[in-house]
Amino acid sequence: MGIRKDYRDLTDVERDRFVQALRHVKSTGIVDRFAQMHARHFSHGIHRSSHFLPWHREMLLRFERALQAFHPDITIPYWNSSVDRSTSGPLWSNDFLGQFNSAWNLRRSLGPKGPDPWLDLPTPQWVETNQGRGTYDVFWVELEHPIHNGPHNWVAGVMATAASPGDPVFYLHHCWIDMLWVKWQLAHPSAPFVPSRPDLGLDDPLMEWPDRTPADVLDHHALGYTYDIEVSAAQR
């Protein structure tokens, strides 16, 4: 089972392998196809709906599998933007994701864009408060806005558009969002999936993949991955 972990805990070999895989999937058109797919469905239920989290979990898994076709040991790392808030930290260095800004014409402009929460990075308190929500319908709404939305605008450029998967930091950001969902699921194992509309229920198809539903992705272990936070907890 693959272990997704904080990008800051990647070894040099893991970091370089991930970068090489990103270059590969860009060269084969996969990055652009995922960006176009996301843009195509942007306003059709993958955001502002109960399918927000399961849809992006499925997307992340499919992108991860594309990376693993380059090297089987790759897992997507995550960026915890509530604590890693520097505009010049290792995430943005030229030996990691910084190199893609000019190479892929991403037009990043790192930093807060205004006083509103969705224009800045989330705080640890927002994340902690969100983790304490008792029902899925309250949890996902707050996780999407402002916790998820803020980093898209903070990074800016392509990341702030409907084609945001064109920036590789999208995957590290959404990996963190998925990890937060995992943490919440583990803390609320009996909380049911609550649909935001009658056609966005547990057994309704995910946009783009009619054979996949939220029910298919609720158990991330069944999808073949875990998170470092789970491994650390099991070791205590």
Short mmCIF file of C-alpha atoms in Angstrom, two decimals:
data_model
loop_
_atom_site.label_atom_id
_atom_site.label_comp_id
_atom_site.label_asym_id
_atom_site.label_seq_id
_atom_site.Cartn_x
_atom_site.Cartn_y
_atom_site.Cartn_z
CA MET A 1 0.00 0.00 0.00
CA GLY A 2 1.39 3.37 -1.00
CA ILE A 3 1.99 5.95 1.73
CA ARG A 4 1.23 9.54 0.83
CA LYS A 5 3.25 11.92 2.98
CA ASP A 6 4.14 15.54 3.54
CA TYR A 7 6.36 16.68 0.68
CA ARG A 8 8.84 17.97 3.28
CA ASP A 9 9.46 14.36 4.32
CA LEU A 10 10.35 13.14 0.84
CA THR A 11 13.85 11.78 0.43
CA ASP A 12 15.99 13.31 -2.28
CA VAL A 13 15.40 10.21 -4.39
CA GLU A 14 11.62 10.39 -3.89
CA ARG A 15 11.55 14.10 -4.69
CA ASP A 16 13.59 13.73 -7.86
CA ARG A 17 11.56 10.71 -8.97
CA PHE A 18 8.32 12.65 -8.48
CA VAL A 19 9.66 15.58 -10.51
CA GLN A 20 10.75 13.25 -13.31
CA ALA A 21 7.32 11.62 -13.34
CA LEU A 22 5.66 15.03 -13.59
CA ARG A 23 7.81 15.88 -16.58
CA HIS A 24 6.89 12.57 -18.16
CA VAL A 25 3.12 12.94 -17.76
CA LYS A 26 3.38 16.48 -19.08
CA SER A 27 5.26 15.26 -22.15
CA THR A 28 2.64 12.61 -22.85
CA GLY A 29 -0.25 15.08 -22.58
CA ILE A 30 -1.72 13.65 -19.38
CA VAL A 31 -1.34 16.87 -17.39
CA ASP A 32 -3.14 18.87 -20.06
CA ARG A 33 -5.89 16.26 -20.37
CA PHE A 34 -6.55 16.36 -16.63
CA ALA A 35 -6.61 20.16 -16.69
CA GLN A 36 -9.08 20.16 -19.58
CA MET A 37 -11.27 17.55 -17.89
CA HIS A 38 -11.41 19.57 -14.68
CA ALA A 39 -12.27 22.74 -16.60
CA ARG A 40 -14.96 20.92 -18.58
CA HIS A 41 -16.75 19.74 -15.44
CA PHE A 42 -15.91 22.71 -13.23
CA SER A 43 -19.49 23.98 -12.93
CA HIS A 44 -21.25 20.63 -13.25
CA GLY A 45 -21.17 19.24 -9.73
CA ILE A 46 -17.50 18.63 -8.94
CA HIS A 47 -17.50 21.78 -6.83
CA ARG A 48 -20.05 23.21 -4.41
CA SER A 49 -21.64 19.81 -4.03
CA SER A 50 -21.45 16.66 -1.95
CA HIS A 51 -19.46 15.07 -4.81
CA PHE A 52 -16.61 17.57 -4.36
CA LEU A 53 -14.52 15.30 -2.15
CA PRO A 54 -15.20 11.91 -3.79
CA TRP A 55 -14.75 13.33 -7.31
CA HIS A 56 -11.36 14.79 -6.51
CA ARG A 57 -10.34 11.61 -4.66
CA GLU A 58 -11.02 9.61 -7.82
CA MET A 59 -9.20 12.17 -9.96
CA LEU A 60 -6.18 12.18 -7.66
CA LEU A 61 -6.06 8.39 -7.71
CA ARG A 62 -6.11 8.30 -11.50
CA PHE A 63 -3.34 10.87 -11.73
CA GLU A 64 -1.30 8.97 -9.17
CA ARG A 65 -1.66 5.80 -11.23
CA ALA A 66 -0.40 7.70 -14.28
CA LEU A 67 2.67 8.71 -12.27
CA GLN A 68 3.12 5.12 -11.11
CA ALA A 69 3.24 4.00 -14.72
CA PHE A 70 6.51 5.96 -14.82
CA HIS A 71 7.72 4.45 -11.52
CA PRO A 72 5.62 2.12 -9.32
CA ASP A 73 6.90 3.50 -6.01
CA ILE A 74 5.55 7.02 -6.54
CA THR A 75 2.76 8.41 -4.39
CA ILE A 76 1.49 11.97 -4.47
CA PRO A 77 2.84 14.02 -1.53
CA TYR A 78 0.77 16.69 0.17
CA TRP A 79 1.26 20.36 0.97
CA ASN A 80 -0.15 21.38 4.34
CA SER A 81 -0.70 25.02 3.49
CA SER A 82 -2.04 25.85 6.96
CA VAL A 83 1.48 25.59 8.40
CA ASP A 84 3.77 25.74 5.36
CA ARG A 85 3.03 29.30 4.33
CA SER A 86 6.32 30.60 2.92
CA THR A 87 6.53 32.04 -0.59
CA SER A 88 10.18 30.96 -0.77
CA GLY A 89 10.12 27.59 0.99
CA PRO A 90 11.31 24.26 -0.41
CA LEU A 91 8.01 23.67 -2.19
CA TRP A 92 8.87 26.52 -4.56
CA SER A 93 12.58 25.78 -4.98
CA ASN A 94 14.03 25.17 -8.41
CA ASP A 95 14.74 21.53 -7.61
CA PHE A 96 11.07 20.94 -6.82
CA LEU A 97 7.94 22.71 -8.05
CA GLY A 98 9.52 26.10 -8.66
CA GLN A 99 11.04 24.89 -11.91
CA PHE A 100 7.63 24.40 -13.51
CA ASN A 101 6.48 28.00 -13.17
CA SER A 102 8.31 29.31 -16.22
CA ALA A 103 8.70 25.96 -17.98
CA TRP A 104 4.93 25.40 -18.03
CA ASN A 105 3.92 29.10 -18.14
CA LEU A 106 1.99 28.83 -14.86
CA ARG A 107 2.09 32.57 -14.04
CA ARG A 108 2.16 32.04 -10.27
CA SER A 109 2.03 35.05 -7.98
CA LEU A 110 2.47 33.64 -4.51
CA GLY A 111 0.92 35.38 -1.53
CA PRO A 112 -2.45 36.59 -0.17
CA LYS A 113 -4.61 38.50 -2.62
CA GLY A 114 -6.75 40.33 -0.08
CA PRO A 115 -8.29 40.19 3.38
CA ASP A 116 -10.99 37.67 2.53
CA PRO A 117 -10.36 34.05 3.69
CA TRP A 118 -10.64 32.57 0.18
CA LEU A 119 -7.78 34.82 -0.97
CA ASP A 120 -5.24 33.56 1.57
CA LEU A 121 -3.99 30.31 3.04
CA PRO A 122 -6.10 28.67 5.76
CA THR A 123 -5.04 28.85 9.39
CA PRO A 124 -4.49 25.83 11.64
CA GLN A 125 -7.50 26.97 13.68
CA TRP A 126 -9.81 26.80 10.66
CA VAL A 127 -8.61 23.28 9.96
CA GLU A 128 -9.04 22.20 13.58
CA THR A 129 -12.52 23.69 13.77
CA ASN A 130 -13.51 22.01 10.51
CA GLN A 131 -12.29 18.64 11.76
CA GLY A 132 -14.70 18.96 14.66
CA ARG A 133 -17.82 19.20 12.49
CA GLY A 134 -20.10 16.27 13.19
CA THR A 135 -21.87 15.75 9.87
CA TYR A 136 -20.63 15.38 6.31
CA ASP A 137 -22.89 18.10 4.90
CA VAL A 138 -21.37 20.67 7.27
CA PHE A 139 -17.83 19.33 6.98
CA TRP A 140 -17.38 19.33 3.20
CA VAL A 141 -18.89 22.80 2.70
CA GLU A 142 -16.41 24.40 5.10
CA LEU A 143 -13.52 22.29 3.83
CA GLU A 144 -14.18 23.44 0.28
CA HIS A 145 -14.68 27.07 1.20
CA PRO A 146 -12.54 28.66 2.46
CA ILE A 147 -9.94 25.96 3.34
CA HIS A 148 -9.67 24.52 -0.19
CA ASN A 149 -10.35 27.70 -2.14
CA GLY A 150 -7.77 29.91 -0.41
CA PRO A 151 -4.60 28.18 -1.63
CA HIS A 152 -5.82 28.21 -5.24
CA ASN A 153 -6.00 32.00 -5.12
CA TRP A 154 -2.83 32.35 -3.01
CA VAL A 155 -0.81 30.55 -5.68
CA ALA A 156 -2.68 32.38 -8.49
CA GLY A 157 -2.00 32.02 -12.19
CA VAL A 158 -3.18 28.72 -13.65
CA MET A 159 -3.88 27.45 -10.15
CA ALA A 160 -6.64 30.06 -9.79
CA THR A 161 -8.45 28.98 -12.96
CA ALA A 162 -10.80 26.15 -13.86
CA ALA A 163 -7.79 24.45 -15.47
CA SER A 164 -5.90 24.41 -12.16
CA PRO A 165 -4.62 20.80 -12.58
CA GLY A 166 -2.24 22.28 -15.13
CA ASP A 167 -0.13 23.38 -12.14
CA PRO A 168 1.42 20.39 -10.35
CA VAL A 169 0.90 22.03 -6.97
CA PHE A 170 -2.81 21.30 -7.54
CA TYR A 171 -2.14 17.64 -6.78
CA LEU A 172 -0.20 18.34 -3.59
CA HIS A 173 -2.95 20.71 -2.46
CA HIS A 174 -5.75 18.26 -3.19
CA CYS A 175 -3.78 15.45 -1.61
CA TRP A 176 -3.86 17.50 1.61
CA ILE A 177 -7.59 18.13 1.22
CA ASP A 178 -8.09 14.39 0.74
CA MET A 179 -5.95 13.69 3.81
CA LEU A 180 -8.15 16.03 5.86
CA TRP A 181 -11.19 14.08 4.66
CA VAL A 182 -9.47 10.86 5.73
CA LYS A 183 -8.77 12.29 9.19
CA TRP A 184 -12.39 13.35 9.50
CA GLN A 185 -13.64 9.95 8.32
CA LEU A 186 -11.47 8.17 10.89
CA ALA A 187 -12.79 10.45 13.64
CA HIS A 188 -16.43 10.10 12.51
CA PRO A 189 -16.74 6.50 11.28
CA SER A 190 -20.53 6.39 11.63
CA ALA A 191 -21.24 9.71 9.88
CA PRO A 192 -23.19 8.99 6.68
CA PHE A 193 -22.68 10.57 3.27
CA VAL A 194 -25.24 13.37 2.92
CA PRO A 195 -26.18 14.35 -0.66
CA SER A 196 -26.44 18.04 -1.50
CA ARG A 197 -28.98 17.26 -4.26
CA PRO A 198 -31.09 14.21 -5.13
CA ASP A 199 -28.81 13.46 -8.09
CA LEU A 200 -25.58 13.79 -6.10
CA GLY A 201 -26.00 10.88 -3.73
CA LEU A 202 -23.78 8.07 -2.56
CA ASP A 203 -24.61 5.84 -5.53
CA ASP A 204 -24.85 8.45 -8.25
CA PRO A 205 -22.11 8.45 -10.91
CA LEU A 206 -19.14 10.75 -10.63
CA MET A 207 -18.82 13.19 -13.48
CA GLU A 208 -16.56 11.83 -16.27
CA TRP A 209 -16.60 8.28 -14.83
CA PRO A 210 -20.16 6.86 -15.04
CA ASP A 211 -19.02 3.53 -13.57
CA ARG A 212 -17.70 5.20 -10.39
CA THR A 213 -19.70 6.59 -7.47
CA PRO A 214 -18.86 8.10 -4.09
CA ALA A 215 -19.55 4.69 -2.55
CA ASP A 216 -16.62 3.32 -4.54
CA VAL A 217 -14.13 5.74 -3.01
CA LEU A 218 -15.20 6.13 0.62
CA ASP A 219 -12.59 3.62 1.81
CA HIS A 220 -9.23 4.98 0.71
CA HIS A 221 -7.42 1.86 1.93
CA ALA A 222 -9.44 -0.17 -0.57
CA LEU A 223 -8.07 2.16 -3.25
CA GLY A 224 -4.53 1.16 -2.32
CA TYR A 225 -3.11 4.05 -0.34
CA THR A 226 -2.75 5.36 3.18
CA TYR A 227 -1.34 8.53 4.75
CA ASP A 228 1.72 9.08 6.90
CA ILE A 229 -0.51 10.34 9.71
CA GLU A 230 -2.16 6.92 9.91
CA VAL A 231 1.17 5.10 9.91
CA SER A 232 2.48 7.38 12.68
CA ALA A 233 -0.67 6.87 14.75
CA ALA A 234 -0.38 3.07 14.40
CA GLN A 235 3.21 3.19 15.63
CA ARG A 236 2.36 5.07 18.82
#
